[in-house]
Amino acid sequence: MRASDEAEFTEFAGVMVRRLRRTAYLMCGDWHRAEDAAQDALVKVYRRWNRIDRSQGLNGYAHQCLVTAVFDQSRKPWRRRERLIDVDESLQLKDVAGSVDDRMLVVQALATLPPGQRACVVLRHYADLSLEQTAEIVGIGVGGVKSQASRGLSQLRELLDQTERSTR
């Protein structure tokens, strides 16, 4: 790789790594797995750096690599051995003072969604990607993205409403 390309990639990676890590965390619910997925995605981008059409946008390709990395991690047998969050526990978590940490509840509720729904919700509503970009990244049609995101949001509302009612 030429020195100018190396510098350009280094700048891109420096800007994107935190965003990719946060997006991956919302998809998998584990900071360590999110860090691994973000690094895996950046490695894939680095390997193809000279062949990537930059006019199409590196952001979409980086997110596509990230989603693939998160999905690949979840398929590994040693990852399935242990679930970080149980659905029943996620609805009862409270901090010492008795108030609920809203961000943790959302992350825990996201962890209960199937991977496809979780990816569509996170990419559409957190990463703020368009329907077309999300469809390309996840590898399904625009209608599939709409359906998956709608089902995911509906399930999130239901879980978060149950949590709110149980804390009253």
Short mmCIF file of C-alpha atoms in Angstrom, two decimals:
data_model
loop_
_atom_site.label_atom_id
_atom_site.label_comp_id
_atom_site.label_asym_id
_atom_site.label_seq_id
_atom_site.Cartn_x
_atom_site.Cartn_y
_atom_site.Cartn_z
CA MET A 1 0.00 0.00 0.00
CA ARG A 2 1.28 3.46 -0.89
CA ALA A 3 2.13 5.86 1.91
CA SER A 4 -0.71 8.22 0.92
CA ASP A 5 -3.21 5.34 1.01
CA GLU A 6 -1.81 4.21 4.35
CA ALA A 7 -2.27 7.70 5.79
CA GLU A 8 -5.77 7.94 4.34
CA PHE A 9 -6.76 4.58 5.85
CA THR A 10 -5.25 5.50 9.22
CA GLU A 11 -7.33 8.68 9.28
CA PHE A 12 -10.48 6.79 8.25
CA ALA A 13 -9.91 4.09 10.88
CA GLY A 14 -9.28 6.69 13.59
CA VAL A 15 -12.58 8.39 12.80
CA MET A 16 -14.64 5.20 12.37
CA VAL A 17 -13.38 2.85 15.08
CA ARG A 18 -15.46 4.35 17.92
CA ARG A 19 -18.61 4.52 15.79
CA LEU A 20 -18.16 0.94 14.59
CA ARG A 21 -17.51 -0.27 18.14
CA ARG A 22 -20.66 1.42 19.48
CA THR A 23 -22.74 0.04 16.62
CA ALA A 24 -21.35 -3.45 17.20
CA TYR A 25 -22.05 -3.15 20.93
CA LEU A 26 -25.70 -2.41 20.24
CA MET A 27 -25.81 -5.45 17.99
CA CYS A 28 -24.12 -7.92 20.35
CA GLY A 29 -24.37 -6.42 23.87
CA ASP A 30 -20.74 -7.11 24.80
CA TRP A 31 -17.96 -4.50 24.64
CA HIS A 32 -15.25 -7.12 24.10
CA ARG A 33 -17.07 -8.71 21.17
CA ALA A 34 -17.85 -5.23 19.83
CA GLU A 35 -14.16 -4.32 19.93
CA ASP A 36 -13.28 -7.55 18.12
CA ALA A 37 -15.96 -6.98 15.48
CA ALA A 38 -14.86 -3.38 14.88
CA GLN A 39 -11.24 -4.51 14.50
CA ASP A 40 -12.27 -7.35 12.15
CA ALA A 41 -14.28 -4.89 10.05
CA LEU A 42 -11.35 -2.47 9.80
CA VAL A 43 -9.02 -5.30 8.81
CA LYS A 44 -11.41 -6.23 5.98
CA VAL A 45 -11.58 -2.60 4.86
CA TYR A 46 -7.77 -2.34 4.99
CA ARG A 47 -7.33 -5.45 2.83
CA ARG A 48 -9.61 -4.01 0.14
CA TRP A 49 -8.61 -0.35 0.54
CA ASN A 50 -7.12 -0.02 -2.96
CA ARG A 51 -10.17 -1.66 -4.60
CA ILE A 52 -12.95 0.14 -2.72
CA ASP A 53 -14.89 2.70 -4.74
CA ARG A 54 -14.66 5.72 -2.45
CA SER A 55 -17.37 7.57 -4.38
CA GLN A 56 -19.89 5.00 -3.10
CA GLY A 57 -18.85 5.74 0.47
CA LEU A 58 -16.59 3.89 2.81
CA ASN A 59 -19.10 4.16 5.64
CA GLY A 60 -21.49 1.65 4.08
CA TYR A 61 -18.76 -0.85 3.28
CA ALA A 62 -17.31 -0.58 6.79
CA HIS A 63 -20.76 -1.20 8.29
CA GLN A 64 -21.29 -4.15 5.96
CA CYS A 65 -18.01 -5.65 7.19
CA LEU A 66 -19.06 -4.94 10.78
CA VAL A 67 -22.43 -6.67 10.46
CA THR A 68 -20.73 -9.68 8.87
CA ALA A 69 -18.20 -9.78 11.71
CA VAL A 70 -20.91 -9.63 14.40
CA PHE A 71 -22.96 -12.34 12.68
CA ASP A 72 -19.84 -14.52 12.23
CA GLN A 73 -18.98 -14.16 15.92
CA SER A 74 -22.44 -15.24 16.99
CA ARG A 75 -22.16 -18.41 14.88
CA LYS A 76 -18.99 -19.61 16.59
CA PRO A 77 -19.73 -22.46 19.02
CA TRP A 78 -17.69 -21.00 21.86
CA ARG A 79 -19.76 -17.77 21.66
CA ARG A 80 -23.07 -19.61 21.95
CA ARG A 81 -21.97 -21.33 25.14
CA GLU A 82 -22.90 -18.38 27.32
CA ARG A 83 -25.60 -15.72 26.99
CA LEU A 84 -24.78 -12.48 28.70
CA ILE A 85 -28.33 -11.36 29.40
CA ASP A 86 -31.38 -13.41 30.22
CA VAL A 87 -34.71 -11.92 29.10
CA ASP A 88 -36.23 -12.15 32.59
CA GLU A 89 -33.18 -10.52 34.18
CA SER A 90 -33.18 -7.67 31.67
CA LEU A 91 -36.66 -6.66 32.73
CA GLN A 92 -35.73 -6.50 36.41
CA LEU A 93 -32.34 -4.73 36.43
CA LYS A 94 -32.23 -1.65 38.67
CA ASP A 95 -29.40 0.35 40.10
CA VAL A 96 -28.76 0.70 43.83
CA ALA A 97 -30.93 3.81 44.18
CA GLY A 98 -33.85 2.02 42.53
CA SER A 99 -33.89 4.03 39.32
CA VAL A 100 -33.51 2.24 36.02
CA ASP A 101 -30.61 3.03 33.73
CA ASP A 102 -32.44 3.64 30.45
CA ARG A 103 -29.46 3.01 28.24
CA MET A 104 -28.76 -0.38 29.77
CA LEU A 105 -32.40 -1.35 29.42
CA VAL A 106 -32.36 -0.48 25.72
CA VAL A 107 -29.13 -2.45 25.18
CA GLN A 108 -30.57 -5.40 27.09
CA ALA A 109 -33.82 -5.22 25.16
CA LEU A 110 -31.84 -5.11 21.89
CA ALA A 111 -30.03 -8.27 22.98
CA THR A 112 -33.33 -10.14 23.01
CA LEU A 113 -34.05 -9.41 19.34
CA PRO A 114 -33.09 -11.92 16.65
CA PRO A 115 -29.84 -10.91 14.90
CA GLY A 116 -31.51 -9.73 11.69
CA GLN A 117 -34.01 -7.51 13.48
CA ARG A 118 -31.29 -6.18 15.77
CA ALA A 119 -29.06 -5.32 12.80
CA CYS A 120 -31.89 -3.52 10.97
CA VAL A 121 -32.94 -1.52 14.04
CA VAL A 122 -29.37 -0.53 14.94
CA LEU A 123 -28.34 0.39 11.41
CA ARG A 124 -31.53 2.33 10.66
CA HIS A 125 -32.06 4.11 13.97
CA TYR A 126 -28.63 4.30 15.59
CA ALA A 127 -26.23 4.43 12.64
CA ASP A 128 -28.85 6.50 10.78
CA LEU A 129 -28.43 4.67 7.49
CA SER A 130 -31.04 4.79 4.75
CA LEU A 131 -33.29 1.86 3.88
CA GLU A 132 -31.23 1.18 0.77
CA GLN A 133 -27.91 1.31 2.62
CA THR A 134 -29.21 -0.98 5.35
CA ALA A 135 -30.61 -3.42 2.77
CA GLU A 136 -27.25 -3.56 1.00
CA ILE A 137 -25.32 -4.05 4.24
CA VAL A 138 -27.59 -6.75 5.66
CA GLY A 139 -28.07 -8.40 2.28
CA ILE A 140 -31.87 -8.31 2.09
CA GLY A 141 -34.38 -6.23 0.14
CA VAL A 142 -35.70 -2.84 1.20
CA GLY A 143 -39.04 -4.44 2.09
CA GLY A 144 -37.21 -6.92 4.31
CA VAL A 145 -35.45 -4.08 6.12
CA LYS A 146 -38.77 -2.31 6.69
CA SER A 147 -40.34 -5.51 7.99
CA GLN A 148 -37.41 -6.48 10.22
CA ALA A 149 -37.03 -2.97 11.64
CA SER A 150 -40.78 -2.68 12.26
CA ARG A 151 -40.93 -6.03 14.07
CA GLY A 152 -37.83 -5.19 16.06
CA LEU A 153 -39.15 -1.78 17.13
CA SER A 154 -42.49 -3.33 18.06
CA GLN A 155 -40.78 -5.93 20.23
CA LEU A 156 -38.56 -3.26 21.83
CA ARG A 157 -41.59 -1.11 22.66
CA GLU A 158 -43.32 -4.09 24.22
CA LEU A 159 -40.28 -5.03 26.33
CA LEU A 160 -39.62 -1.46 27.43
CA ASP A 161 -43.32 -0.90 28.24
CA GLN A 162 -43.29 -4.04 30.38
CA THR A 163 -40.20 -2.79 32.17
CA GLU A 164 -41.73 0.64 32.77
CA ARG A 165 -44.93 -0.90 34.17
CA SER A 166 -42.97 -3.23 36.46
CA THR A 167 -40.97 -0.34 37.94
CA ARG A 168 -44.02 1.68 38.96
#
